[in-house]
Short mmCIF file of C-alpha atoms and ligand atoms in Angstrom, two decimals:
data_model
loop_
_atom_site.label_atom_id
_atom_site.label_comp_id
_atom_site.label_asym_id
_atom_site.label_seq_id
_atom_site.Cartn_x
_atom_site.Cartn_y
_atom_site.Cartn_z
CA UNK A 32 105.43 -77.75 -4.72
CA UNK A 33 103.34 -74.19 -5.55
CA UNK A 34 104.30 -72.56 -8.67
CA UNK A 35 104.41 -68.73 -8.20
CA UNK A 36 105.58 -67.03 -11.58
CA UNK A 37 106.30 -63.73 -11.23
CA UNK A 38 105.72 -62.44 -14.46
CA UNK A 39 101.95 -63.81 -15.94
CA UNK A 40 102.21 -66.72 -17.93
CA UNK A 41 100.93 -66.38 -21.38
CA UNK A 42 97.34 -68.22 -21.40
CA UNK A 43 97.60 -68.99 -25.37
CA UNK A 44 94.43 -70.67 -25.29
CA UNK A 45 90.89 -70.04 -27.58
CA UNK A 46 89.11 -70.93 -24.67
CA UNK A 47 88.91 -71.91 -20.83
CA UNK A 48 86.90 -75.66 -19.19
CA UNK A 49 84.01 -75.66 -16.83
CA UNK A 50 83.71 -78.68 -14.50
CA UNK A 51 80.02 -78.56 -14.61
CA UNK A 52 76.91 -76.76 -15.77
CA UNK A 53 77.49 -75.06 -11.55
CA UNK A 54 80.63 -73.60 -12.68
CA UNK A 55 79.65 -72.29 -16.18
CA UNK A 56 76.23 -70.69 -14.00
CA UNK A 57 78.92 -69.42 -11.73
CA UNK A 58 80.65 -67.64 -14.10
CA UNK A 59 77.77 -65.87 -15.96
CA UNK A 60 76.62 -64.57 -12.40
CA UNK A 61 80.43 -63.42 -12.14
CA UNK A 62 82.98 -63.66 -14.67
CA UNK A 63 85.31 -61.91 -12.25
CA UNK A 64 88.53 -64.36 -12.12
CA UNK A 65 86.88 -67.14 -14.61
CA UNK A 66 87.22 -67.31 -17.62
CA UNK A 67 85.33 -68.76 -20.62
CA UNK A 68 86.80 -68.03 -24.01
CA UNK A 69 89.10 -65.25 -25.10
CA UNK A 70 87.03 -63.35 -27.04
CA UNK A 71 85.05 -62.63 -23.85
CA UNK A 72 88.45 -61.79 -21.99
CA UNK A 73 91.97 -63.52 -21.33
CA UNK A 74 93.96 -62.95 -18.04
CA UNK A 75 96.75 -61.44 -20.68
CA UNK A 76 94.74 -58.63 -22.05
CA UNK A 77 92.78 -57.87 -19.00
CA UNK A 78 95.97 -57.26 -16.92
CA UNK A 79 96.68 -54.84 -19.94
CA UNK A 80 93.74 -53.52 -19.71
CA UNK A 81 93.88 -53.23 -16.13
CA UNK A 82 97.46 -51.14 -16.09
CA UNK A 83 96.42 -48.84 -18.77
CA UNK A 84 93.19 -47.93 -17.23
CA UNK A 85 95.54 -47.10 -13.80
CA UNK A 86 98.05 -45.02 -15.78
CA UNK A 87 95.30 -43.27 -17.43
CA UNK A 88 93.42 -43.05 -14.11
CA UNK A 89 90.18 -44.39 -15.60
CA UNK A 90 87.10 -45.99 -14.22
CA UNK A 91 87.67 -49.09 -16.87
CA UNK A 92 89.46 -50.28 -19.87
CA UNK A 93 88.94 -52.82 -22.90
CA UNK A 94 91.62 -53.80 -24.88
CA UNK A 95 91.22 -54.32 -28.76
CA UNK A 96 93.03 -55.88 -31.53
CA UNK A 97 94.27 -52.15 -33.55
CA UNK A 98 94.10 -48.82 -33.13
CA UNK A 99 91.61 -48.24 -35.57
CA UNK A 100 89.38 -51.39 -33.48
CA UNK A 101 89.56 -48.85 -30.47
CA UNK A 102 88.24 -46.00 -32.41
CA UNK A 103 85.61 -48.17 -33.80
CA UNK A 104 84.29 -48.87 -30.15
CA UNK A 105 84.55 -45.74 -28.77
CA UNK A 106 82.52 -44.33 -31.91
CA UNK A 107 79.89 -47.38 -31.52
CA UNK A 108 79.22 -46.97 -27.79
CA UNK A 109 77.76 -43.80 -28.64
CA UNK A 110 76.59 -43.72 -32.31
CA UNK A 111 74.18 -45.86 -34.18
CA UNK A 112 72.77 -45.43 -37.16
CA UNK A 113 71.62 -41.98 -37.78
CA UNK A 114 73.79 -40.33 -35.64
CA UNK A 115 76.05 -37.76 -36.19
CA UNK A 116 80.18 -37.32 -35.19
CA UNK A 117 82.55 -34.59 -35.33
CA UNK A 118 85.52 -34.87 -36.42
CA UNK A 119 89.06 -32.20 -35.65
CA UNK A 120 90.33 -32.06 -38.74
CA UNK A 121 94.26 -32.58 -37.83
CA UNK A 122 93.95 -36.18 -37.38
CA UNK A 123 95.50 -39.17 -38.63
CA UNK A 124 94.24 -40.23 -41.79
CA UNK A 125 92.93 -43.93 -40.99
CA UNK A 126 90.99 -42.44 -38.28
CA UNK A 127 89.15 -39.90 -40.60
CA UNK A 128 89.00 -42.99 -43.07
CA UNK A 129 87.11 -45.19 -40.92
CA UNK A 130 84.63 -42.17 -40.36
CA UNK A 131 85.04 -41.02 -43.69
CA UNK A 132 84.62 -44.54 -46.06
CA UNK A 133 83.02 -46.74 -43.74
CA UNK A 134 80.82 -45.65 -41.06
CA UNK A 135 79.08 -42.94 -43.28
CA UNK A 136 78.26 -46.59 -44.78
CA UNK A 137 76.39 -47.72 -41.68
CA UNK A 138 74.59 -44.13 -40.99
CA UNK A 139 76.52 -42.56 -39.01
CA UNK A 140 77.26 -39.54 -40.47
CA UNK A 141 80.81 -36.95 -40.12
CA UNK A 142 81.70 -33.31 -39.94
CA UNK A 143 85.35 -32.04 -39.92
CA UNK A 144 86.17 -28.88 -37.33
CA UNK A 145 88.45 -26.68 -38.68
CA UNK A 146 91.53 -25.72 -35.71
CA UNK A 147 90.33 -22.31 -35.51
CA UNK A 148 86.61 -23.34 -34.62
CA UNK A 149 87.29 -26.35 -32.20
CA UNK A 150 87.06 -24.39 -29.21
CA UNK A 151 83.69 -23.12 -30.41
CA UNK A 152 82.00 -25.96 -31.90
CA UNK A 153 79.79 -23.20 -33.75
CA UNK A 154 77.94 -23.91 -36.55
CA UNK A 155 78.96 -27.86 -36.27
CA UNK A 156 76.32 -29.32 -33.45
CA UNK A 157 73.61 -30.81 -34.92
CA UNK A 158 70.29 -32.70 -32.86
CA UNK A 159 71.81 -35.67 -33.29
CA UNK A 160 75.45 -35.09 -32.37
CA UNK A 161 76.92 -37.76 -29.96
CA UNK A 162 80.77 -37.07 -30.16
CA UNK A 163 83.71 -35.23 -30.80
CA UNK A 164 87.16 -37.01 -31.83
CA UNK A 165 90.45 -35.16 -31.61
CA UNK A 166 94.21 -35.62 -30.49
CA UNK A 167 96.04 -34.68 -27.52
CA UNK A 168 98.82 -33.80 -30.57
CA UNK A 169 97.86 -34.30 -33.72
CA UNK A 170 99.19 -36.10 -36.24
CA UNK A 171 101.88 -35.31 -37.97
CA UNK A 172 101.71 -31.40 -37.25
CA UNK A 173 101.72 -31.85 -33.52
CA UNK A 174 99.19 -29.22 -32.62
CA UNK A 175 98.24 -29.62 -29.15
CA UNK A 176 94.78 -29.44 -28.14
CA UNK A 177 94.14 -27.82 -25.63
CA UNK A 178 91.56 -30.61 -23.44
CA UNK A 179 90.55 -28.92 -20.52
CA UNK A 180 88.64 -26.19 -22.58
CA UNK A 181 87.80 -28.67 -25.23
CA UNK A 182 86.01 -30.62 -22.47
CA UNK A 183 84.35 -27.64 -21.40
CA UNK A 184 82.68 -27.19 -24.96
CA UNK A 185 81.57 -30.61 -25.24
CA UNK A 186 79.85 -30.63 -21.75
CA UNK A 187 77.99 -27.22 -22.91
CA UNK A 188 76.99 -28.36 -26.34
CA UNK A 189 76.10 -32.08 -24.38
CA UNK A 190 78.29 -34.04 -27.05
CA UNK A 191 80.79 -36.84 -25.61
CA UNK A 192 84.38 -36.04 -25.83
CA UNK A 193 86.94 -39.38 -27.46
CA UNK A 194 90.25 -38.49 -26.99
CA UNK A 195 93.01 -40.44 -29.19
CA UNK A 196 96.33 -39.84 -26.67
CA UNK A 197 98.27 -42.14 -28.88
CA UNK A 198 100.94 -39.36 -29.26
CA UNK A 199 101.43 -38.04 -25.94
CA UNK A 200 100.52 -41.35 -23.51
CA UNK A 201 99.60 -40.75 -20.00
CA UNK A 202 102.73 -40.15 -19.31
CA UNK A 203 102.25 -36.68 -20.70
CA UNK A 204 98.72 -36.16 -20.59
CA UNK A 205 95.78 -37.64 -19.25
CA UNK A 206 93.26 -36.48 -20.76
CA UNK A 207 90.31 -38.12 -18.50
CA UNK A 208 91.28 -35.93 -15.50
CA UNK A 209 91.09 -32.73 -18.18
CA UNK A 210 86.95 -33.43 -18.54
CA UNK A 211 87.39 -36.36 -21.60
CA UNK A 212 85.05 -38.92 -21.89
CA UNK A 213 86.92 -41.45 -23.38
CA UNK A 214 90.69 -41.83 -24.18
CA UNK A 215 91.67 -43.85 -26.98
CA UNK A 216 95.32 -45.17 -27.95
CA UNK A 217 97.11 -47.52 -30.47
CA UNK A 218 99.00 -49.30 -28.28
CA UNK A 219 100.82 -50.70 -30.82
CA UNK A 220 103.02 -47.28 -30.68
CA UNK A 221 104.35 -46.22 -27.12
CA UNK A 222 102.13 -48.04 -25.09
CA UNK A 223 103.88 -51.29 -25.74
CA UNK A 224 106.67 -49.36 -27.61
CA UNK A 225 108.98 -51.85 -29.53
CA UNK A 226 107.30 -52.20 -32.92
CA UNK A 227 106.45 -55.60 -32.33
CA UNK A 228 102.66 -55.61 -31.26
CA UNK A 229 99.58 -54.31 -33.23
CA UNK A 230 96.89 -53.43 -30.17
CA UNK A 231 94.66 -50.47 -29.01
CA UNK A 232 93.04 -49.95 -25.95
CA UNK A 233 89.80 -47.66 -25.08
CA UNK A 234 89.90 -46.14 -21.10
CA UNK A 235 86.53 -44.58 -19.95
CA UNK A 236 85.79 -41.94 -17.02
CA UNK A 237 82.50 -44.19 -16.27
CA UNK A 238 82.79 -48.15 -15.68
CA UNK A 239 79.74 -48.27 -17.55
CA UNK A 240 80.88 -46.93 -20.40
CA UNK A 241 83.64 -49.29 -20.11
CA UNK A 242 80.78 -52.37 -19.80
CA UNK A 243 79.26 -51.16 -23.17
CA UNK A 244 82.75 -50.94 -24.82
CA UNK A 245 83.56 -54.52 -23.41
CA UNK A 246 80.01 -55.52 -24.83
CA UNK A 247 81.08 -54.06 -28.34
CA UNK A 248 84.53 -55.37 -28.40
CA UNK A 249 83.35 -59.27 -28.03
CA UNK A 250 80.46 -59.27 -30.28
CA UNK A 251 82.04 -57.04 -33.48
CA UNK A 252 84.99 -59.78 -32.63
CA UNK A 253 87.70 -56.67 -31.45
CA UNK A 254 89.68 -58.98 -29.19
CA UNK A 255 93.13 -58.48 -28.50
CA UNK A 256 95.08 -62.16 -29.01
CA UNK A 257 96.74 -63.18 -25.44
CA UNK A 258 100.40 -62.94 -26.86
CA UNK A 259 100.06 -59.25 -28.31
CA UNK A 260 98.09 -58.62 -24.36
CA UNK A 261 101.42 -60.37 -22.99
CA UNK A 262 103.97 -58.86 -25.11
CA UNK A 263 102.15 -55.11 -25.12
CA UNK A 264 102.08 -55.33 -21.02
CA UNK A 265 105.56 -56.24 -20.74
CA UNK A 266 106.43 -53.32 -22.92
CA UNK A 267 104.10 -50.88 -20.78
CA UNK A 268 106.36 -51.48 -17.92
CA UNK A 269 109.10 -49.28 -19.37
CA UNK A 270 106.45 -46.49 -20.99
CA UNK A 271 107.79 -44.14 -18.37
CA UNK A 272 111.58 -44.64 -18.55
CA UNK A 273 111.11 -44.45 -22.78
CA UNK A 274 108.56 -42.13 -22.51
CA UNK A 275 111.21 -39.57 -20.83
CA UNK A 276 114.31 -40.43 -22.82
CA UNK A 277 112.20 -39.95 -26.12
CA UNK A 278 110.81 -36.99 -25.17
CA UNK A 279 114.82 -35.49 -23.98
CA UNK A 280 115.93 -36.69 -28.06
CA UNK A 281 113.07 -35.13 -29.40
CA UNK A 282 113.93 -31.77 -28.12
CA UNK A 283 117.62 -32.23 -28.79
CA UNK A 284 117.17 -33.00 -32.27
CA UNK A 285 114.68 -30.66 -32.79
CA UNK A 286 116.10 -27.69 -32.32
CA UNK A 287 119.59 -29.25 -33.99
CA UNK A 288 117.47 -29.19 -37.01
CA UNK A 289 115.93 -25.95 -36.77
CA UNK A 290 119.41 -25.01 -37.13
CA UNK A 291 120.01 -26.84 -40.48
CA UNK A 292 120.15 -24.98 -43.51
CA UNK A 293 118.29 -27.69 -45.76
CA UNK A 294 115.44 -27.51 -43.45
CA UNK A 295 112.39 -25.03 -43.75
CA UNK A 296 110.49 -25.72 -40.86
CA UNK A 297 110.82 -28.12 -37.93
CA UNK A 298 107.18 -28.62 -35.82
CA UNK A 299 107.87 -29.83 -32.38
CA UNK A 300 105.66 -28.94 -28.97
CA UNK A 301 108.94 -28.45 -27.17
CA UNK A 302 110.49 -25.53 -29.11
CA UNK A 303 109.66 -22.05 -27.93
CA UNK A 304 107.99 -20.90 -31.55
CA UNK A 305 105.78 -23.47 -31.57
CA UNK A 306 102.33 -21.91 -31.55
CA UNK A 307 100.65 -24.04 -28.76
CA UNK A 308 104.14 -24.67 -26.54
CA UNK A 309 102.87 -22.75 -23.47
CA UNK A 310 99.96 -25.08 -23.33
CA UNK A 311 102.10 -28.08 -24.04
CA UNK A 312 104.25 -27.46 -21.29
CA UNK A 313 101.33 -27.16 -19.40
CA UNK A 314 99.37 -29.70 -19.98
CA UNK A 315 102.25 -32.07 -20.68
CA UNK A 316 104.29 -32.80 -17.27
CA UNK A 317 106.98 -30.99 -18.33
CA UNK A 318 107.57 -33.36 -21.54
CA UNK A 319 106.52 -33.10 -25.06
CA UNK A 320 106.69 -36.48 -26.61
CA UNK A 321 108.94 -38.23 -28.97
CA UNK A 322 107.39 -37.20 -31.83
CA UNK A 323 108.35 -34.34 -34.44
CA UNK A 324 107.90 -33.44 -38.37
CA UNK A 325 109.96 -31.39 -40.24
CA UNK A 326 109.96 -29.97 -43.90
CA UNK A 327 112.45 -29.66 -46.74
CA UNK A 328 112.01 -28.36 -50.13
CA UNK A 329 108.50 -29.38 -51.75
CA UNK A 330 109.90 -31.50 -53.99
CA UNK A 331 109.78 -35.44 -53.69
CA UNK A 332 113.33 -36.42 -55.17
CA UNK A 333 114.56 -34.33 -52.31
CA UNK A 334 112.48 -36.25 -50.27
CA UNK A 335 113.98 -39.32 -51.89
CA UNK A 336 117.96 -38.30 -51.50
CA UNK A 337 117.58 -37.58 -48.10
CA UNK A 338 116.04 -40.91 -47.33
CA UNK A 339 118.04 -42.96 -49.82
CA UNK A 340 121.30 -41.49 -47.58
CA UNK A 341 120.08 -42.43 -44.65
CA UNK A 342 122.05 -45.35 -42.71
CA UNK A 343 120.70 -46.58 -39.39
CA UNK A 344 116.92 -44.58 -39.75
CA UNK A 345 114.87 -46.58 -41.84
CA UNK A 346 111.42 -45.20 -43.32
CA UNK A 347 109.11 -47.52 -41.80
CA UNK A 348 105.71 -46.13 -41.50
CA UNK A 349 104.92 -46.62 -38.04
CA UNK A 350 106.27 -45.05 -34.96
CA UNK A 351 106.75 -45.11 -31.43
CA UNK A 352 109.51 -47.54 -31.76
CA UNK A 353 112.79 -47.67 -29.20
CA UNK A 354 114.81 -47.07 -32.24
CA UNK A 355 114.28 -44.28 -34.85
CA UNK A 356 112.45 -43.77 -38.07
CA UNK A 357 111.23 -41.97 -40.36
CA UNK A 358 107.69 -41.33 -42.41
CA UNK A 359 105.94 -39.78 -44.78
CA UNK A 360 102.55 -38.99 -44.11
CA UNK A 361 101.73 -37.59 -47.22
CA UNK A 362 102.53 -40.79 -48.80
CA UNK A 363 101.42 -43.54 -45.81
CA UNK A 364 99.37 -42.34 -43.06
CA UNK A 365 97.27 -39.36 -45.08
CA UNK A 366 97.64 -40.98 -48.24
CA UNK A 367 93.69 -41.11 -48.39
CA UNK A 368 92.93 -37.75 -47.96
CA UNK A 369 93.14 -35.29 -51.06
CA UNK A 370 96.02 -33.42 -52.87
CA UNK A 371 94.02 -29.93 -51.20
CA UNK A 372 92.90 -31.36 -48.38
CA UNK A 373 96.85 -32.52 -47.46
CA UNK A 374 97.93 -28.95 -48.38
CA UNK A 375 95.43 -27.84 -46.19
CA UNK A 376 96.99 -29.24 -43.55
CA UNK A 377 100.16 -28.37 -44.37
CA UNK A 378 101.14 -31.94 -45.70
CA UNK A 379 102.97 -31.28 -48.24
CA UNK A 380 105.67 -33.00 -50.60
CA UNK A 381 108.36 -32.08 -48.27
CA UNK A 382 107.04 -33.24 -45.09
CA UNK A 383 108.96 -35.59 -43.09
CA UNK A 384 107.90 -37.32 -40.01
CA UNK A 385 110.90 -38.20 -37.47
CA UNK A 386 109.91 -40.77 -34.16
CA UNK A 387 112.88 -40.08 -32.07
CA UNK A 388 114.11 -43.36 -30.18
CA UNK A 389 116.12 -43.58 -27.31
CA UNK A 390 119.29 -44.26 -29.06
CA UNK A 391 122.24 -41.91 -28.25
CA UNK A 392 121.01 -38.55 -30.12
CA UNK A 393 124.62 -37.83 -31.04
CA UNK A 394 124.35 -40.53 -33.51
CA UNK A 395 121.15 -40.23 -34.75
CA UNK A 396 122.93 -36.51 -36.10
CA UNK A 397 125.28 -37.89 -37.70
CA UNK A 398 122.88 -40.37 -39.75
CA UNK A 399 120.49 -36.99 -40.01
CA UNK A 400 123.31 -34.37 -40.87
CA UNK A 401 124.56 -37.03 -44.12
CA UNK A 402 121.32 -37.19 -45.02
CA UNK A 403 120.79 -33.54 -45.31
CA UNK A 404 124.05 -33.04 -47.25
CA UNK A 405 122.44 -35.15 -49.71
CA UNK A 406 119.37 -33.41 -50.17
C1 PLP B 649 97.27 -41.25 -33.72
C2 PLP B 649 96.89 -42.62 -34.20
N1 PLP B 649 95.72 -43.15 -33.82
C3 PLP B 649 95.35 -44.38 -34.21
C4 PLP B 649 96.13 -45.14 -35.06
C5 PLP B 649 95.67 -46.50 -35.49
O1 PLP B 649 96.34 -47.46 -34.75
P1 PLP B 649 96.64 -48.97 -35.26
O2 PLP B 649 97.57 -48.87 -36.40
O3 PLP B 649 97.20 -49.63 -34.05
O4 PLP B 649 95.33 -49.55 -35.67
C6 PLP B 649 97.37 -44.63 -35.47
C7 PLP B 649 98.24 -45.42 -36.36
O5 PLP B 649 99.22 -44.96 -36.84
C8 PLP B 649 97.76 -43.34 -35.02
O6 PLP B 649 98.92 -42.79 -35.41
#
């Protein structure tokens, strides 16, 4: 009898056997379908890695154990000490953190680009300039960048362009075919898309780029475990379906709550006003994501009503999820950045932050519109 699964088994194992020294010599000369221990690479996570890299049409992909563990590689397969990294200044807050409070720690130094010089870049490059990190929509203002001409800066100043498409997903964009680099994404949002996996995944426009990032991820210890590979790929399979029905809520409820009263200002790349909404229709298939942030009064018992009346959206600060919630970046995901710097960015007291699921929207205003009466 042959055993043919059709779904991957999950190979929940530390590490693979060798029948003899021939087979572990075998392997070193090509790991291709052997294996040797997980750190070095699972059959889960590489057939992650392997659809991600498709969807984001790259030349190769490395799966990591976070997010922020994707970031770190991209950063390291380009900076060492002494270097230098720039930084758009609308992005999340762990991101600039790990720039910010740690790496600055290991010499490799950061500058911030205001919006209105990113396209520009002047003033910023230094000799020893290796990067530029930014979002495909930032987080939690959802300014779209626009890549293509981004791309075209970076390849004029000769810096390397890192791409975090967390927000958007190649569904939306895909940002290697606009003249990235790199793309970066925490998978653990729509990638795998049911708030049950922490995971990250770095796709590069050159496999050996990719080989360097795959070097980096095994010896720093980045590895993604084979359950969270598993459990992330089986999510993936659905990015598309979610990835549109998110993306039709988003737009619903966001202009529903442009039209309530308690609510000052609703940013979404889908509504007409938005300043970069020609681009994002553009450069976005036709979809703008399942993301949005809106803003009541400045005041944080306001903040607190509205949440406290809440009945099916819980403030969880994550997002991404099948089923909505709420945030509060000024509170979770920017909480390390200054009072000014948040006001800066227009994070202030009253800022909400709303991940649309793909629950019937006519619901979801109900639970929204008795929270607003309660404001
Ligand atoms: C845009 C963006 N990039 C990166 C990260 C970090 O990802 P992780 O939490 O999976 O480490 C986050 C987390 O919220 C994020 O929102």
């Amino acid at each position: 009898m042959s055993i043919s699964p059709k779904t991957t088994p999950i190979y929940q194992t530390s590490v693979f056997t060798f029948d003899d020294l021939n087979a572990l010599e075998n392997y070193f000369a090509e790991p291709g379908p052997q294996y040797m221990y997980t750190r070095y690479g699972n059959p889960n996570t590489d057939e992650l890695a392997q659809e991600i890299n498709q969807l984001e049409k790259g030349a190769g992909a490395v799966v990591t154990s976070s997010g922020m563990s994707a970031i770190l590689t991209a950063v390291l397969v380009y900076a060492q000490a002494g270097d230098h990294v720039l930084c758009a200044e609308e992005i999340y807050g762990g991101s600039s953190s790990l720039l910010s409070q740690e790496l600055t720690r290991v010499g490799i130094s950061v500058t911030y680009v205001p919006t209105v010089d990113i396209y520009s870049l002047e003033g910023y490059v230094q000799e020893n300039t290796k990067l530029l990190l930014a979002e495909t929509i930032s987080n939690p203002m959802m300014m779209v960048m626009d890549l293509q001409r981004l791309a075209q800066t970076c390849q004029q100043k000769n810096i390397k362009l890192v791409i975090d498409n967390t927000f958007a997903s190649p569904v939306i964009t895909r940002p290697l075919g606009l003249g990235a680099d790199v793309v970066i994404h925490s998978v653990t949002k729509y990638l795998s898309g049911h708030s049950d996996v922490t995971a990250g995944v770095v796709v590069t426009k050159e496999a050996e780029t990719a080989t360097r990032a795959a070097q980096i991820m095994r010896t720093w210890g980045l590895n993604l475990s084979p359950f969270e590979g598993w459990l992330a790929a089986r999510g993936l399979k659905t990015l598309k379906l979610r990835m549109r029905e998110h993306s039709a809520n988003a737009l619903a409820l966001a202009q529903w709550l442009q039209q309530q009263p308690q609510i000052q200002a609703v940013f979404y790349p889908g509504l007409p006003d938005h300043p970069q909404h020609e681009l994002a229709k553009s450069q976005g298939n036709g979809l703008y994501g399942g993301m949005l942030s809106f803003r009541l009064a400045d005041e944080a018992e306001a903040v607190n009503r509205f949440m406290r009346a809440l009945t099916h959206i819980p403030f969880a600060p994550s997002l991404a999820g099948v089923t909505t919630s709420i945030s509060y970046p000024a509170g979770t995901s920017h909480r390390g950045l200054t009072a000014e710097q948040r006001e800066n960015l227009g994070i202030t007291v009253g800022l909400i932050r709303l991940s649309v699921g793909i629950e019937e929207v006519k619901g979801l205003k109900v639970d929204l519109g008795k929270a607003l009466a309660a404001v």
